[in-house]
mmCIF file of C-alpha atoms in Angstrom:
data_model
loop_
_atom_site.group_PDB
_atom_site.id
_atom_site.type_symbol
_atom_site.label_atom_id
_atom_site.label_comp_id
_atom_site.label_asym_id
_atom_site.label_seq_id
_atom_site.Cartn_x
_atom_site.Cartn_y
_atom_site.Cartn_z
ATOM 1 C CA UNK A 1 0.005 -0.004 0.011
ATOM 2 C CA UNK A 2 1.744 3.238 -1.094
ATOM 3 C CA UNK A 3 1.685 6.397 0.968
ATOM 4 C CA UNK A 4 -0.800 8.289 -1.253
ATOM 5 C CA UNK A 5 -3.396 5.514 -1.067
ATOM 6 C CA UNK A 6 -2.896 5.041 2.666
ATOM 7 C CA UNK A 7 -3.252 8.758 3.262
ATOM 8 C CA UNK A 8 -6.340 8.983 1.062
ATOM 9 C CA UNK A 9 -8.099 6.136 2.926
ATOM 10 C CA UNK A 10 -7.241 7.704 6.291
ATOM 11 C CA UNK A 11 -8.617 11.007 5.112
ATOM 12 C CA UNK A 12 -11.874 9.495 3.829
ATOM 13 C CA UNK A 13 -12.419 7.738 7.168
ATOM 14 C CA UNK A 14 -11.566 10.728 9.364
ATOM 15 C CA UNK A 15 -14.707 12.177 11.017
ATOM 16 C CA UNK A 16 -13.507 15.743 10.455
ATOM 17 C CA UNK A 17 -13.355 15.250 6.635
ATOM 18 C CA UNK A 18 -16.342 17.069 5.094
ATOM 19 C CA UNK A 19 -18.468 15.525 2.332
ATOM 20 C CA UNK A 20 -17.277 18.330 0.011
ATOM 21 C CA UNK A 21 -13.718 17.018 0.401
ATOM 22 C CA UNK A 22 -14.400 13.374 -0.443
ATOM 23 C CA UNK A 23 -13.969 13.378 -4.265
ATOM 24 C CA UNK A 24 -10.579 15.173 -4.058
ATOM 25 C CA UNK A 25 -9.064 12.099 -2.418
ATOM 26 C CA UNK A 26 -9.444 10.233 -5.736
ATOM 27 C CA UNK A 27 -7.315 12.841 -7.520
ATOM 28 C CA UNK A 28 -4.425 12.144 -5.178
ATOM 29 C CA UNK A 29 -4.388 8.428 -5.990
ATOM 30 C CA UNK A 30 -5.535 8.136 -9.630
ATOM 31 C CA UNK A 31 -4.412 9.828 -12.915
ATOM 32 C CA UNK A 32 -7.795 11.491 -13.461
ATOM 33 C CA UNK A 33 -8.938 15.039 -14.052
ATOM 34 C CA UNK A 34 -12.047 15.232 -11.844
ATOM 35 C CA UNK A 35 -14.402 13.297 -9.611
ATOM 36 C CA UNK A 36 -17.887 13.528 -8.122
ATOM 37 C CA UNK A 37 -20.009 11.785 -5.512
ATOM 38 C CA UNK A 38 -23.690 11.446 -6.296
ATOM 39 C CA UNK A 39 -26.770 9.720 -4.915
ATOM 40 C CA UNK A 40 -29.233 8.151 -7.335
ATOM 41 C CA UNK A 41 -32.784 6.890 -7.376
ATOM 42 C CA UNK A 42 -35.734 7.157 -5.019
ATOM 43 C CA UNK A 43 -34.035 6.293 -1.729
ATOM 44 C CA UNK A 44 -31.860 9.385 -1.325
ATOM 45 C CA UNK A 45 -32.876 11.162 -4.519
ATOM 46 C CA UNK A 46 -30.640 11.963 -7.484
ATOM 47 C CA UNK A 47 -28.176 14.745 -6.657
ATOM 48 C CA UNK A 48 -24.490 15.596 -6.666
ATOM 49 C CA UNK A 49 -23.239 15.371 -3.114
ATOM 50 C CA UNK A 50 -19.818 16.907 -3.963
ATOM 51 C CA UNK A 51 -17.579 17.395 -6.971
ATOM 52 C CA UNK A 52 -14.037 18.514 -7.631
ATOM 53 C CA UNK A 53 -15.043 20.884 -10.435
ATOM 54 C CA UNK A 54 -17.958 22.097 -12.551
ATOM 55 C CA UNK A 55 -17.256 19.601 -15.321
ATOM 56 C CA UNK A 56 -17.656 16.648 -12.937
ATOM 57 C CA UNK A 57 -20.920 18.058 -11.611
ATOM 58 C CA UNK A 58 -22.126 18.647 -15.201
ATOM 59 C CA UNK A 59 -21.479 15.040 -16.142
ATOM 60 C CA UNK A 60 -23.616 14.012 -13.145
ATOM 61 C CA UNK A 61 -26.408 16.344 -14.189
ATOM 62 C CA UNK A 62 -26.448 14.899 -17.711
ATOM 63 C CA UNK A 63 -26.864 11.428 -16.273
ATOM 64 C CA UNK A 64 -29.620 12.536 -13.865
ATOM 65 C CA UNK A 65 -31.551 14.170 -16.729
ATOM 66 C CA UNK A 66 -31.103 11.419 -19.294
ATOM 67 C CA UNK A 67 -31.464 8.458 -16.964
ATOM 68 C CA UNK A 68 -28.408 6.697 -18.494
ATOM 69 C CA UNK A 69 -24.723 6.705 -18.086
ATOM 70 C CA UNK A 70 -21.947 5.025 -16.138
ATOM 71 C CA UNK A 71 -23.144 6.076 -12.682
ATOM 72 C CA UNK A 72 -26.554 4.439 -13.255
ATOM 73 C CA UNK A 73 -24.971 1.244 -14.542
ATOM 74 C CA UNK A 74 -22.482 1.090 -11.629
ATOM 75 C CA UNK A 75 -25.316 1.398 -9.131
ATOM 76 C CA UNK A 76 -27.634 -1.085 -10.958
ATOM 77 C CA UNK A 77 -24.948 -3.696 -11.486
ATOM 78 C CA UNK A 78 -23.082 -3.075 -8.160
ATOM 79 C CA UNK A 79 -19.712 -3.112 -9.909
ATOM 80 C CA UNK A 80 -17.281 -0.656 -11.526
ATOM 81 C CA UNK A 81 -18.066 0.638 -14.986
ATOM 82 C CA UNK A 82 -15.130 1.639 -17.162
ATOM 83 C CA UNK A 83 -15.231 3.544 -20.429
ATOM 84 C CA UNK A 84 -11.902 4.711 -21.822
ATOM 85 C CA UNK A 85 -13.348 5.951 -25.136
ATOM 86 C CA UNK A 86 -16.379 8.068 -24.230
ATOM 87 C CA UNK A 87 -16.072 10.048 -27.497
ATOM 88 C CA UNK A 88 -15.698 6.917 -29.638
ATOM 89 C CA UNK A 89 -17.924 4.150 -30.866
ATOM 90 C CA UNK A 90 -17.825 2.267 -27.608
ATOM 91 C CA UNK A 91 -19.304 5.088 -25.565
ATOM 92 C CA UNK A 92 -21.944 5.836 -28.166
ATOM 93 C CA UNK A 93 -23.077 2.229 -28.196
ATOM 94 C CA UNK A 94 -23.323 1.987 -24.397
ATOM 95 C CA UNK A 95 -25.106 5.290 -23.722
ATOM 96 C CA UNK A 96 -26.324 6.872 -26.973
ATOM 97 C CA UNK A 97 -27.908 9.995 -25.398
ATOM 98 C CA UNK A 98 -25.350 10.562 -22.654
ATOM 99 C CA UNK A 99 -22.308 10.029 -24.936
ATOM 100 C CA UNK A 100 -23.773 12.410 -27.535
ATOM 101 C CA UNK A 101 -24.451 15.088 -24.949
ATOM 102 C CA UNK A 102 -21.069 14.668 -23.354
ATOM 103 C CA UNK A 103 -19.360 15.436 -26.661
ATOM 104 C CA UNK A 104 -19.711 19.126 -25.831
ATOM 105 C CA UNK A 105 -17.556 18.638 -22.733
ATOM 106 C CA UNK A 106 -13.946 17.646 -22.270
ATOM 107 C CA UNK A 107 -14.249 14.168 -20.842
ATOM 108 C CA UNK A 108 -12.437 11.552 -22.925
ATOM 109 C CA UNK A 109 -12.651 8.697 -20.413
ATOM 110 C CA UNK A 110 -15.140 8.108 -17.592
ATOM 111 C CA UNK A 111 -15.367 5.584 -14.788
ATOM 112 C CA UNK A 112 -17.991 4.892 -12.159
ATOM 113 C CA UNK A 113 -17.852 3.009 -8.863
ATOM 114 C CA UNK A 114 -21.004 2.112 -6.946
ATOM 115 C CA UNK A 115 -21.951 3.523 -3.565
ATOM 116 C CA UNK A 116 -23.373 0.468 -1.759
ATOM 117 C CA UNK A 117 -23.618 -0.871 1.785
ATOM 118 C CA UNK A 118 -24.593 -4.494 1.960
ATOM 119 C CA UNK A 119 -27.412 -4.939 -0.510
ATOM 120 C CA UNK A 120 -28.370 -1.260 -0.477
ATOM 121 C CA UNK A 121 -27.289 0.600 -3.594
ATOM 122 C CA UNK A 122 -27.824 4.361 -3.614
ATOM 123 C CA UNK A 123 -25.291 6.208 -5.729
ATOM 124 C CA UNK A 124 -21.925 6.269 -7.444
ATOM 125 C CA UNK A 125 -18.518 7.882 -7.672
ATOM 126 C CA UNK A 126 -17.888 9.320 -11.173
ATOM 127 C CA UNK A 127 -14.257 9.832 -12.323
ATOM 128 C CA UNK A 128 -13.338 11.478 -15.606
ATOM 129 C CA UNK A 129 -10.220 12.345 -17.565
ATOM 130 C CA UNK A 130 -9.533 14.916 -20.261
ATOM 131 C CA UNK A 131 -7.262 12.372 -21.939
ATOM 132 C CA UNK A 132 -8.154 8.814 -22.896
ATOM 133 C CA UNK A 133 -6.826 6.388 -20.294
ATOM 134 C CA UNK A 134 -7.364 2.970 -18.782
ATOM 135 C CA UNK A 135 -7.284 2.155 -15.093
ATOM 136 C CA UNK A 136 -5.249 -0.903 -14.296
ATOM 137 C CA UNK A 137 -6.196 -3.636 -11.835
ATOM 138 C CA UNK A 138 -4.446 -1.996 -8.864
ATOM 139 C CA UNK A 139 -6.005 1.426 -9.595
ATOM 140 C CA UNK A 140 -9.438 -0.144 -9.984
ATOM 141 C CA UNK A 141 -9.092 -2.059 -6.712
ATOM 142 C CA UNK A 142 -8.020 1.080 -4.848
ATOM 143 C CA UNK A 143 -10.829 3.143 -6.310
ATOM 144 C CA UNK A 144 -13.321 0.471 -5.244
ATOM 145 C CA UNK A 145 -11.940 0.421 -1.686
ATOM 146 C CA UNK A 146 -12.209 4.200 -1.479
ATOM 147 C CA UNK A 147 -15.739 4.120 -2.843
ATOM 148 C CA UNK A 148 -16.723 1.636 -0.112
ATOM 149 C CA UNK A 149 -15.529 4.105 2.531
ATOM 150 C CA UNK A 150 -17.314 6.986 0.825
ATOM 151 C CA UNK A 151 -20.537 4.952 0.722
ATOM 152 C CA UNK A 152 -20.587 4.558 4.465
ATOM 153 C CA UNK A 153 -19.773 8.221 5.013
ATOM 154 C CA UNK A 154 -22.568 9.424 2.709
ATOM 155 C CA UNK A 155 -25.166 7.049 4.050
ATOM 156 C CA UNK A 156 -24.324 7.845 7.700
ATOM 157 C CA UNK A 157 -24.406 11.565 6.967
ATOM 158 C CA UNK A 158 -27.826 11.355 5.262
ATOM 159 C CA UNK A 159 -29.258 9.335 8.114
ATOM 160 C CA UNK A 160 -27.942 11.793 10.707
ATOM 161 C CA UNK A 161 -29.260 14.666 8.632
ATOM 162 C CA UNK A 162 -32.723 13.146 8.557
ATOM 163 C CA UNK A 163 -32.578 12.618 12.332
ATOM 164 C CA UNK A 164 -33.267 8.898 12.327
ATOM 165 C CA UNK A 165 -32.881 7.999 16.035
ATOM 166 C CA UNK A 166 -29.694 6.220 17.074
ATOM 167 C CA UNK A 167 -30.184 3.028 19.017
ATOM 168 C CA UNK A 168 -28.160 4.476 21.868
ATOM 169 C CA UNK A 169 -31.132 6.759 22.633
ATOM 170 C CA UNK A 170 -33.524 3.754 23.011
ATOM 171 C CA UNK A 171 -34.393 2.163 26.363
ATOM 172 C CA UNK A 172 -32.146 -0.725 27.353
ATOM 173 C CA UNK A 173 -34.581 -3.421 26.336
ATOM 174 C CA UNK A 174 -35.200 -1.881 22.949
ATOM 175 C CA UNK A 175 -31.436 -1.310 22.458
ATOM 176 C CA UNK A 176 -30.854 -5.021 23.087
ATOM 177 C CA UNK A 177 -33.232 -5.926 20.301
ATOM 178 C CA UNK A 178 -31.524 -3.536 17.921
ATOM 179 C CA UNK A 179 -28.153 -5.075 18.737
ATOM 180 C CA UNK A 180 -29.620 -8.549 18.153
ATOM 181 C CA UNK A 181 -31.062 -7.497 14.826
ATOM 182 C CA UNK A 182 -27.695 -5.950 13.892
ATOM 183 C CA UNK A 183 -26.146 -9.341 14.483
ATOM 184 C CA UNK A 184 -28.750 -11.041 12.235
ATOM 185 C CA UNK A 185 -28.085 -8.615 9.418
ATOM 186 C CA UNK A 186 -24.342 -8.968 9.883
ATOM 187 C CA UNK A 187 -24.691 -12.730 9.484
ATOM 188 C CA UNK A 188 -27.048 -12.494 6.508
ATOM 189 C CA UNK A 189 -24.704 -10.280 4.499
ATOM 190 C CA UNK A 190 -21.250 -11.091 5.976
ATOM 191 C CA UNK A 191 -20.585 -7.439 6.668
ATOM 192 C CA UNK A 192 -19.302 -5.585 9.724
ATOM 193 C CA UNK A 193 -21.477 -4.307 12.558
ATOM 194 C CA UNK A 194 -21.254 -0.648 11.466
ATOM 195 C CA UNK A 195 -22.607 -1.484 7.996
ATOM 196 C CA UNK A 196 -25.358 -3.690 9.495
ATOM 197 C CA UNK A 197 -26.519 -0.815 11.746
ATOM 198 C CA UNK A 198 -26.514 1.538 8.732
ATOM 199 C CA UNK A 199 -28.798 -0.835 6.881
ATOM 200 C CA UNK A 200 -31.258 -1.024 9.763
ATOM 201 C CA UNK A 201 -31.403 2.759 9.971
ATOM 202 C CA UNK A 202 -31.712 3.063 6.215
ATOM 203 C CA UNK A 203 -34.629 0.648 6.205
ATOM 204 C CA UNK A 204 -36.262 2.709 8.966
ATOM 205 C CA UNK A 205 -35.925 5.855 6.913
ATOM 206 C CA UNK A 206 -37.076 4.302 3.675
ATOM 207 C CA UNK A 207 -40.266 2.857 5.252
ATOM 208 C CA UNK A 208 -40.887 5.779 7.655
ATOM 209 C CA UNK A 209 -40.644 3.307 10.539
ATOM 210 C CA UNK A 210 -38.687 3.354 13.783
ATOM 211 C CA UNK A 211 -35.422 1.476 14.142
ATOM 212 C CA UNK A 212 -37.080 -0.600 16.818
ATOM 213 C CA UNK A 213 -39.834 -1.716 14.476
ATOM 214 C CA UNK A 214 -37.356 -2.714 11.809
ATOM 215 C CA UNK A 215 -35.294 -4.613 14.415
ATOM 216 C CA UNK A 216 -38.359 -6.550 15.544
ATOM 217 C CA UNK A 217 -39.265 -7.433 11.982
ATOM 218 C CA UNK A 218 -35.728 -8.709 11.378
ATOM 219 C CA UNK A 219 -35.734 -10.782 14.485
ATOM 220 C CA UNK A 220 -39.153 -12.229 13.605
ATOM 221 C CA UNK A 221 -37.969 -13.094 10.074
ATOM 222 C CA UNK A 222 -40.429 -10.682 8.464
ATOM 223 C CA UNK A 223 -37.526 -8.719 6.889
ATOM 224 C CA UNK A 224 -34.509 -10.433 5.331
ATOM 225 C CA UNK A 225 -31.507 -8.622 3.972
ATOM 226 C CA UNK A 226 -29.878 -9.962 0.767
ATOM 227 C CA UNK A 227 -27.051 -8.577 -1.333
ATOM 228 C CA UNK A 228 -29.052 -8.944 -4.527
ATOM 229 C CA UNK A 229 -32.327 -7.307 -3.397
ATOM 230 C CA UNK A 230 -31.468 -5.300 -0.311
ATOM 231 C CA UNK A 231 -34.148 -5.641 2.343
ATOM 232 C CA UNK A 232 -37.110 -7.826 1.376
ATOM 233 C CA UNK A 233 -40.313 -8.489 3.277
ATOM 234 C CA UNK A 234 -41.211 -12.095 3.849
ATOM 235 C CA UNK A 235 -44.875 -13.051 3.923
ATOM 236 C CA UNK A 236 -45.899 -14.468 7.255
#
């Protein structure tokens, strides 16, 4: 792990790092021109959370308006999307409207990495370059690792912003159930406890329920978390 990557990861994980600073970390590790962090779809809405420059934000806006592009594909497929020839035939075949509209900009290559926690997919990191380039396996792996950290930061920030109660504010008995449900989700998805708690809170926000209600449904088997479908309700 080289110093730049190690420093970038530490910066992304630092509580004092603001959301507006997140995309700049990618510039310190990868040979790209700009980057953006965006949420997509109904859960958190489609919006640019932060961007390194106006061009990166503009590429996001095009994809929001057109409903196609690398960020949508990265989120839907839950894997990196790489396009080194956005202005060429390859880009036009993948995203006819987006690639045509992007011709007026300066992006020659574009890459997207999903924002996902467990089975919950809610956005993407978009990276672009003025010059045509390809990201190698090491660069792709590092960008994916950074995107995973950004995903937790963005989701946690949005939950806090929407004032979904933390389980630490619940009475002891209720808190015990939330901890038990966290363990169930952790086992279902093979993720860490922090991500499992984020998924419980996200489900509470999405369904306008309390964290306690979601926890009880998980413990009763009425809600099951999967990587493919996120949280699914099981008929009793």
